Short mmCIF file of C-alpha atoms in Angstrom, two decimals:
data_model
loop_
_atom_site.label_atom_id
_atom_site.label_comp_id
_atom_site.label_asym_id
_atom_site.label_seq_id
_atom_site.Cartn_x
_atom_site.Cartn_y
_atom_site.Cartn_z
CA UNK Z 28 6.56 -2.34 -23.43
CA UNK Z 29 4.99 0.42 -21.72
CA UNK Z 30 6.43 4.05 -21.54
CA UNK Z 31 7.02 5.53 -17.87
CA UNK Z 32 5.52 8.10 -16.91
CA UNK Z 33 8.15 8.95 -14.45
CA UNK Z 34 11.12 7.62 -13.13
CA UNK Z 35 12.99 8.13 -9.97
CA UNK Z 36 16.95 9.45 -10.79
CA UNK Z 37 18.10 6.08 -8.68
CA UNK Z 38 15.81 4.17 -11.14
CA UNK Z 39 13.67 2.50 -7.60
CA UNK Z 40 10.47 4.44 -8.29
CA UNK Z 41 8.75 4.24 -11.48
CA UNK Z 42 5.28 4.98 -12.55
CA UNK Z 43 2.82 3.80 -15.18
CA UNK Z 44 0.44 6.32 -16.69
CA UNK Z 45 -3.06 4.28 -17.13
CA UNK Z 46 -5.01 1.34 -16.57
CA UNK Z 47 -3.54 -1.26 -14.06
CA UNK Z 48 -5.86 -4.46 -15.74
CA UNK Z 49 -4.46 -3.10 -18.96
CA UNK Z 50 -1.32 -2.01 -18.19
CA UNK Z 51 -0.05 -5.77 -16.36
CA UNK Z 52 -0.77 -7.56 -19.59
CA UNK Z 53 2.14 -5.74 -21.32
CA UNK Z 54 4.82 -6.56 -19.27
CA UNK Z 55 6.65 -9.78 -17.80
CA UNK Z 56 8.09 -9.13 -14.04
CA UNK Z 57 7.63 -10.79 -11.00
CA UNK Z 58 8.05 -8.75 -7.69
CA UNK Z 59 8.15 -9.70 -4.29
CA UNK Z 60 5.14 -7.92 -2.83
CA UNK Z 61 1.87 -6.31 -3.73
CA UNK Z 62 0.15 -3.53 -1.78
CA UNK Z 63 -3.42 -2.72 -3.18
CA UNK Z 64 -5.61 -0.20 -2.66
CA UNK Z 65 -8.69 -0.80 -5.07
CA UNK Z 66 -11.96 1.46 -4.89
CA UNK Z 67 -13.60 0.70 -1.86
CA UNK Z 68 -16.84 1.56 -3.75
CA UNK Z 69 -17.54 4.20 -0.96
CA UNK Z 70 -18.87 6.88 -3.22
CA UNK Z 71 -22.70 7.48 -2.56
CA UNK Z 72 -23.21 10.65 -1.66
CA UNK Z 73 -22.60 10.19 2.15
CA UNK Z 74 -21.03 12.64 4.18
CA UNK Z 75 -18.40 12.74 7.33
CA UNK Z 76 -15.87 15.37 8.92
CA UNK Z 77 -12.99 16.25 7.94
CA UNK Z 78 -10.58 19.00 9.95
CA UNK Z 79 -14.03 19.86 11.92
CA UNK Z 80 -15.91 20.20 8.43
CA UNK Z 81 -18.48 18.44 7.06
CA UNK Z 82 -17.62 17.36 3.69
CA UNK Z 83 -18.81 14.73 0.92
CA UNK Z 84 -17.27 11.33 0.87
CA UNK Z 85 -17.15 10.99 -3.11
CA UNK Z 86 -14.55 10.33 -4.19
CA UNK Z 87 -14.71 10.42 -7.86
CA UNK Z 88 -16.57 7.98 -10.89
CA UNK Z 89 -13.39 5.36 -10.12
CA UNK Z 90 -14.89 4.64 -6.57
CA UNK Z 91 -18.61 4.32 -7.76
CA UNK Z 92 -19.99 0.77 -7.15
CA UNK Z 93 -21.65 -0.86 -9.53
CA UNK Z 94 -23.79 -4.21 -9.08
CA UNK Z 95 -22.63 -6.56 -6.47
CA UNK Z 96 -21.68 -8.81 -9.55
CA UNK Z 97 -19.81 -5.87 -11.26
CA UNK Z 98 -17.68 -5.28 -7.94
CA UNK Z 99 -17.01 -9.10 -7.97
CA UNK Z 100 -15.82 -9.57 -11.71
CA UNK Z 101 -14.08 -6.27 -11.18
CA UNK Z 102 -11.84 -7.80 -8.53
CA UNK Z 103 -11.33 -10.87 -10.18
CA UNK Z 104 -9.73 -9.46 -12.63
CA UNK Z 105 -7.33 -7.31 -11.42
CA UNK Z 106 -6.65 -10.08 -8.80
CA UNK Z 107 -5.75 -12.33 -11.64
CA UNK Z 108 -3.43 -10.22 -13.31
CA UNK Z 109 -1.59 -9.60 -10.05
CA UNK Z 110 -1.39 -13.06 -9.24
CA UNK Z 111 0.70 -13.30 -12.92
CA UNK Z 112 3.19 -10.71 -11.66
CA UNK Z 113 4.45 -12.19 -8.11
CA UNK Z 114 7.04 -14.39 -7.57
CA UNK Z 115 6.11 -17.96 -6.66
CA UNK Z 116 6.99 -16.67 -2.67
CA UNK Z 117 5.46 -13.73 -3.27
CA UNK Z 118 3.02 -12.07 -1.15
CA UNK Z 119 -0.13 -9.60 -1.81
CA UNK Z 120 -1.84 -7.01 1.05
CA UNK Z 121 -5.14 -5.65 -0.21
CA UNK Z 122 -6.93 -3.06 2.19
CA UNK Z 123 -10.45 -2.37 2.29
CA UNK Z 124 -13.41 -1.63 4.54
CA UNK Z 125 -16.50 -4.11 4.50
CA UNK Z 126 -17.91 -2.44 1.37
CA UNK Z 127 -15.42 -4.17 -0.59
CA UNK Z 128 -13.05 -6.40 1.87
CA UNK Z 129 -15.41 -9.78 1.69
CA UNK Z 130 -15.53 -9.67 -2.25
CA UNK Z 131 -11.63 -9.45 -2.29
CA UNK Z 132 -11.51 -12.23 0.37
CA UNK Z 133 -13.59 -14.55 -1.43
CA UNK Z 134 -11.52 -13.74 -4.45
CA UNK Z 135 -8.30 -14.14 -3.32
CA UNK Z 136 -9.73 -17.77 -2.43
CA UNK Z 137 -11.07 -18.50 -5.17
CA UNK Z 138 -7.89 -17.89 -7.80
CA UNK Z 139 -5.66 -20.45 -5.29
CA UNK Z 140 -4.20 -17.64 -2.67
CA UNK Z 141 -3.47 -18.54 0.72
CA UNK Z 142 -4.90 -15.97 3.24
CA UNK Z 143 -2.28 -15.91 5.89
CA UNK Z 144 -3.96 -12.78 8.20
CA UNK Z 145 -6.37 -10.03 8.14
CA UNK Z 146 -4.75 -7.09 9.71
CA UNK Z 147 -7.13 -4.46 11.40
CA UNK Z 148 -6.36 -1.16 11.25
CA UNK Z 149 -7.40 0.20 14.36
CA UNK Z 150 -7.39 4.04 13.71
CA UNK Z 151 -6.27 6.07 16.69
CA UNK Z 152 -7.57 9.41 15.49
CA UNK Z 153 -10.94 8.75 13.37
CA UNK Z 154 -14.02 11.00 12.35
CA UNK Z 155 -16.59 11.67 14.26
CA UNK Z 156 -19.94 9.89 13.03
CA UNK Z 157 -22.23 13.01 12.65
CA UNK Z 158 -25.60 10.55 11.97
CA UNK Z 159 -25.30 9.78 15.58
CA UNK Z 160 -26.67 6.74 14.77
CA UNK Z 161 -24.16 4.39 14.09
CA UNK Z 162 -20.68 3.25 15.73
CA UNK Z 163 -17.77 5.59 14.96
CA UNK Z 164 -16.27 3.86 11.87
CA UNK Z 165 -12.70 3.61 13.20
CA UNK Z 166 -11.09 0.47 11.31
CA UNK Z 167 -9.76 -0.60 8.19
CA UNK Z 168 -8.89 -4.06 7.12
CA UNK Z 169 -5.75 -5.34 5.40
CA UNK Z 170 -6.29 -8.82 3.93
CA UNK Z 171 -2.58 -10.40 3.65
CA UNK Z 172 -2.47 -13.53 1.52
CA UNK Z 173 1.32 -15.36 -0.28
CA UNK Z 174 0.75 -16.60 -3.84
CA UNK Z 175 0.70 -20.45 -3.51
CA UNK Z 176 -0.50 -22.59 -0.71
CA UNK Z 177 2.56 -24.89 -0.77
CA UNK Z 178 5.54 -22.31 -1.26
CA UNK Z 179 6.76 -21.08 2.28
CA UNK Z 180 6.67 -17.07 1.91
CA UNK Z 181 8.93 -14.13 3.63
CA UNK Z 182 7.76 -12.84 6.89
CA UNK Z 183 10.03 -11.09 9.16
CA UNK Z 184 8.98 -12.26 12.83
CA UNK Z 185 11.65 -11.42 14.83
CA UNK Z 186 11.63 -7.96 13.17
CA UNK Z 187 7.94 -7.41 14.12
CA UNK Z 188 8.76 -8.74 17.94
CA UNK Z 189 11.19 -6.20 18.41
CA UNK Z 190 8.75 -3.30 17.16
CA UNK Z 191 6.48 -4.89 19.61
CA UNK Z 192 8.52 -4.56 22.54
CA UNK Z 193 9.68 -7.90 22.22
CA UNK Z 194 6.10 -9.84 22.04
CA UNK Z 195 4.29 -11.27 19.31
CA UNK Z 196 2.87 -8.69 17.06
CA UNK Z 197 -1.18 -9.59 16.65
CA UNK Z 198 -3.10 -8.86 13.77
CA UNK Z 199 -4.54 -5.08 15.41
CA UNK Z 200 -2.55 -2.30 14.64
CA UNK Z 201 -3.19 0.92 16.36
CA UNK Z 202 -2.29 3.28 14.01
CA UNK Z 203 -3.02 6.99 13.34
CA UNK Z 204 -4.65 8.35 10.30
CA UNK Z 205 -2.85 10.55 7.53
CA UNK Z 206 -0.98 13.20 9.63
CA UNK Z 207 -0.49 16.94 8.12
CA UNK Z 208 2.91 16.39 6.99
CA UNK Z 209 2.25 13.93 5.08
CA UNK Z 210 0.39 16.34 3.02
CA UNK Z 211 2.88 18.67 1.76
CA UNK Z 212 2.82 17.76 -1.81
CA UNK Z 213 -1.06 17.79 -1.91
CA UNK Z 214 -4.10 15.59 -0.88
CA UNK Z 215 -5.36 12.45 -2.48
CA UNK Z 216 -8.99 11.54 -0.63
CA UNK Z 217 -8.28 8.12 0.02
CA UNK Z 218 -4.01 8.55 1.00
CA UNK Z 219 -2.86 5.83 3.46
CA UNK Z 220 -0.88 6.62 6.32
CA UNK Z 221 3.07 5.80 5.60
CA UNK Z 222 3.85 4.07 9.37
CA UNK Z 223 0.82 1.52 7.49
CA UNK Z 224 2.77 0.77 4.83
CA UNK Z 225 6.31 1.17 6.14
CA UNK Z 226 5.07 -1.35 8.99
CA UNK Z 227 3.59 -3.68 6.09
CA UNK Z 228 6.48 -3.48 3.86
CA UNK Z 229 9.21 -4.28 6.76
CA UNK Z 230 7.29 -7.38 7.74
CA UNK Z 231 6.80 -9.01 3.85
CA UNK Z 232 10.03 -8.46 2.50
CA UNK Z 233 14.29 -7.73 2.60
CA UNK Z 234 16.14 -4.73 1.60
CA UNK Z 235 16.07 -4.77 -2.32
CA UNK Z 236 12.91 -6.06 -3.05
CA UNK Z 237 10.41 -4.72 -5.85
CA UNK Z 238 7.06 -4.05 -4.87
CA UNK Z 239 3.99 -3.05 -7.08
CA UNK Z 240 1.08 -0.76 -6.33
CA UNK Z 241 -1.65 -1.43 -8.91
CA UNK Z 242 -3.63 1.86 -7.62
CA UNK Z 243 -1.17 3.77 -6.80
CA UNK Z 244 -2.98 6.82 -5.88
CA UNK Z 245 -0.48 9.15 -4.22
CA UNK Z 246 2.28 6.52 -4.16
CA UNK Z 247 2.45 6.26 -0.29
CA UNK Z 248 3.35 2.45 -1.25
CA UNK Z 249 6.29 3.80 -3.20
CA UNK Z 250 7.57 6.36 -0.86
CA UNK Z 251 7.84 4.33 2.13
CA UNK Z 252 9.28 1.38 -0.29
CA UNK Z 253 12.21 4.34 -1.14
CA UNK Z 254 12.71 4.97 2.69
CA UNK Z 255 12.95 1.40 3.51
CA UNK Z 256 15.59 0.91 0.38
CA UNK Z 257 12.43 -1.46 -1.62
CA UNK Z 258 11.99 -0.16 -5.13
CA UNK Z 259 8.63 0.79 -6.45
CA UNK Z 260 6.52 0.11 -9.69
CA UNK Z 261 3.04 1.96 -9.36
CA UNK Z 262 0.18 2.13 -11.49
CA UNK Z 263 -2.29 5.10 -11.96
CA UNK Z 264 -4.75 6.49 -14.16
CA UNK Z 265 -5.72 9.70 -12.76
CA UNK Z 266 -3.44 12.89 -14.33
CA UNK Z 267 -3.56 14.83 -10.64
CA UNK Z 268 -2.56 11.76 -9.19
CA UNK Z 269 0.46 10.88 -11.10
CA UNK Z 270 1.57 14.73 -10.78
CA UNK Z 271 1.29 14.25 -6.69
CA UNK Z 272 3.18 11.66 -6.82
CA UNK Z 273 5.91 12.29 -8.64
CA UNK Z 274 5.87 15.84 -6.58
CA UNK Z 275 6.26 13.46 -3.31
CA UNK Z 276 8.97 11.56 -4.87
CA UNK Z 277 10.96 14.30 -5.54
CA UNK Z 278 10.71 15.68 -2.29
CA UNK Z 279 12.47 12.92 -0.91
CA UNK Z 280 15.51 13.30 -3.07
CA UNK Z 281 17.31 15.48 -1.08
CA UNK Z 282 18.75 13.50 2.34
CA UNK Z 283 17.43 16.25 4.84
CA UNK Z 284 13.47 15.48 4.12
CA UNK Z 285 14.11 11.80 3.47
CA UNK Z 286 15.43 12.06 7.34
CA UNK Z 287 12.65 14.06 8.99
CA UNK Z 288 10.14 11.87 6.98
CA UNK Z 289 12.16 9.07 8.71
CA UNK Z 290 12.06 9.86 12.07
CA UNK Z 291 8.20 10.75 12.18
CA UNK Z 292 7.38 6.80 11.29
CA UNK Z 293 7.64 5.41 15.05
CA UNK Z 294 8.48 2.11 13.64
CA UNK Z 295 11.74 3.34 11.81
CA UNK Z 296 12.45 5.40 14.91
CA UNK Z 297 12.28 2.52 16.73
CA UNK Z 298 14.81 0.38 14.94
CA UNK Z 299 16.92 3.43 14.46
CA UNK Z 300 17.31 3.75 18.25
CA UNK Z 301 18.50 0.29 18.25
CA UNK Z 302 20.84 0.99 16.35
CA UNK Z 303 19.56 -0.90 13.29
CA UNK Z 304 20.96 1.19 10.13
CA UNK Z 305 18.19 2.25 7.33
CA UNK Z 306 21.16 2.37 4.61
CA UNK Z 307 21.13 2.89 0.73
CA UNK Z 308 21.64 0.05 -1.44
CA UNK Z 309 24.52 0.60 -4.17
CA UNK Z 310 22.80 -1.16 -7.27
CA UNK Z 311 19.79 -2.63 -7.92
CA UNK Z 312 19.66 -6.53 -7.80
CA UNK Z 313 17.63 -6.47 -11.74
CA UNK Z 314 15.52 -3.78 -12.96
CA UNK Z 315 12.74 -3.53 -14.68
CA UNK Z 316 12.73 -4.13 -18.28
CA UNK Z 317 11.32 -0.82 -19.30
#
């Protein structure tokens, strides 16, 4: 069994220290939703703006592609392993941009998934393109696929009507970027915004549920799982990372910052002002056996 690297004092935010396509093999537990945010394979020495800088977009060796074979058996594997650890209703959302999106698409086929949408992420504050000579890269995608073809999975329509003033919700989200105070523990270059996720995780799954992050990065997946009342297992291999995030999970421990956090996601706003109660859950339904 492997050793946490930290655990949450309410025990519903854990992390793993290391390798997720190592890591998965040494445990047996099935969750109820995956988020993933694998290497987008972005790091090649372009550039872009940042806070009206120009700054490098590498990211580190981790987000270095490799062969287009590489990034496929790369995928495939982690992809497997994932598959192992949801529950037979379970559902997986894997973001990417088109450097990596179509080989986790065809993946996700491949090993038996259903694709059920691909959510764009339509970015309402993105970076200028300094080249000039392209289209301001302004999306993400979010590929959303449910374990088995045949087994009916969670999805929590009438939830997502109401957060769409009572209308369908498509599959374009206009979303902002990583705001400042989202920052306070530290950066991570590739964080996620946490109305993404919080908007993600209310529309997959029920008060309760256990939800994995295989690249865990910052833990944004496991933060807004902890305002939401989900509980978290993430996996990470990078030493500043794992410090960041338990730094942001501790920062949410006391009830005043758990608040403001809160009521700067518009979609918990929203249900708060309807008088829908975000409440904490006495015990855990299981736990994890480690």
């Amino acid at each position: 069994m492997p050793t946490p690297y930290y655990r949450s004092p309410a025990r519903d935010f854990t992390l793993l220290a290391g390798d997720c396509t190592q890591l998965l093999q040494e445990f047996t537990f099935h969750f109820d939703m995956i988020f993933a945010d694998p290497p987008y394979f972005l790091s090649n020495g372009g550039i872009s703006v940042q806070s009206g800088k120009v700054v490098c977009v590498d990211k580190g060796e981790w987000d270095k592609a490799g062969s287009l074979e590489e990034v496929d058996a790369f995928n495939k594997k982690w992809l497997m392993l994932c598959r192992e650890k949801l529950k037979e209703n379970g559902t997986i959302w894997i973001s990417g941009t088109y450097h990596n999106i179509f080989s986790v698409a065809h993946t996700l086929t491949e090993l038996g998934f259903k694709i059920l949408n691909v959510i764009t992420w339509a970015k309402t504050n993105p970076p200028p393109n300094i080249s000039c000579r392209y289209f301001t890269y302004s999306t993400e995608f979010v590929v959303w696929a449910r374990k088995s073809p045949k087994v009916p999975h969670y999805y929590n329509y009438e939830l997502m009507k109401r957060l769409n003033d009572n209308k369908q919700m498509t599959d374009v989200w206009r979303l902002p970027a990583i705001a400042r105070w989202e920052k306070a523990c530290g950066k991570h270059p590739t964080q996620k915004p946490l109305a993404l996720l919080v908007r993600l995780i209310l529309a997959s799954t029920q008060e309760g549920a256990w939800i994995l992050d295989p690249f865990a990065g910052s833990s944004t997946t496991g933060i807004a799982a902890n305002l939401l009342n989900r509980r978290f297992l993430g996996i990470e291999q990078e030493p500043d990372f794992l410090m960041l995030s338990k730094s942001r999970r501790e920062e949410i421990e006391t009830w005043q910052t758990k608040a403001y956090y809160q009521s700067k996601i518009a979609d918990i706003a929203h249900l708060k002002q309807q008088g829908m109660h975000v409440c904490e859950l006495e015990e855990p339904p299981y736990n994890l056996p480690f």
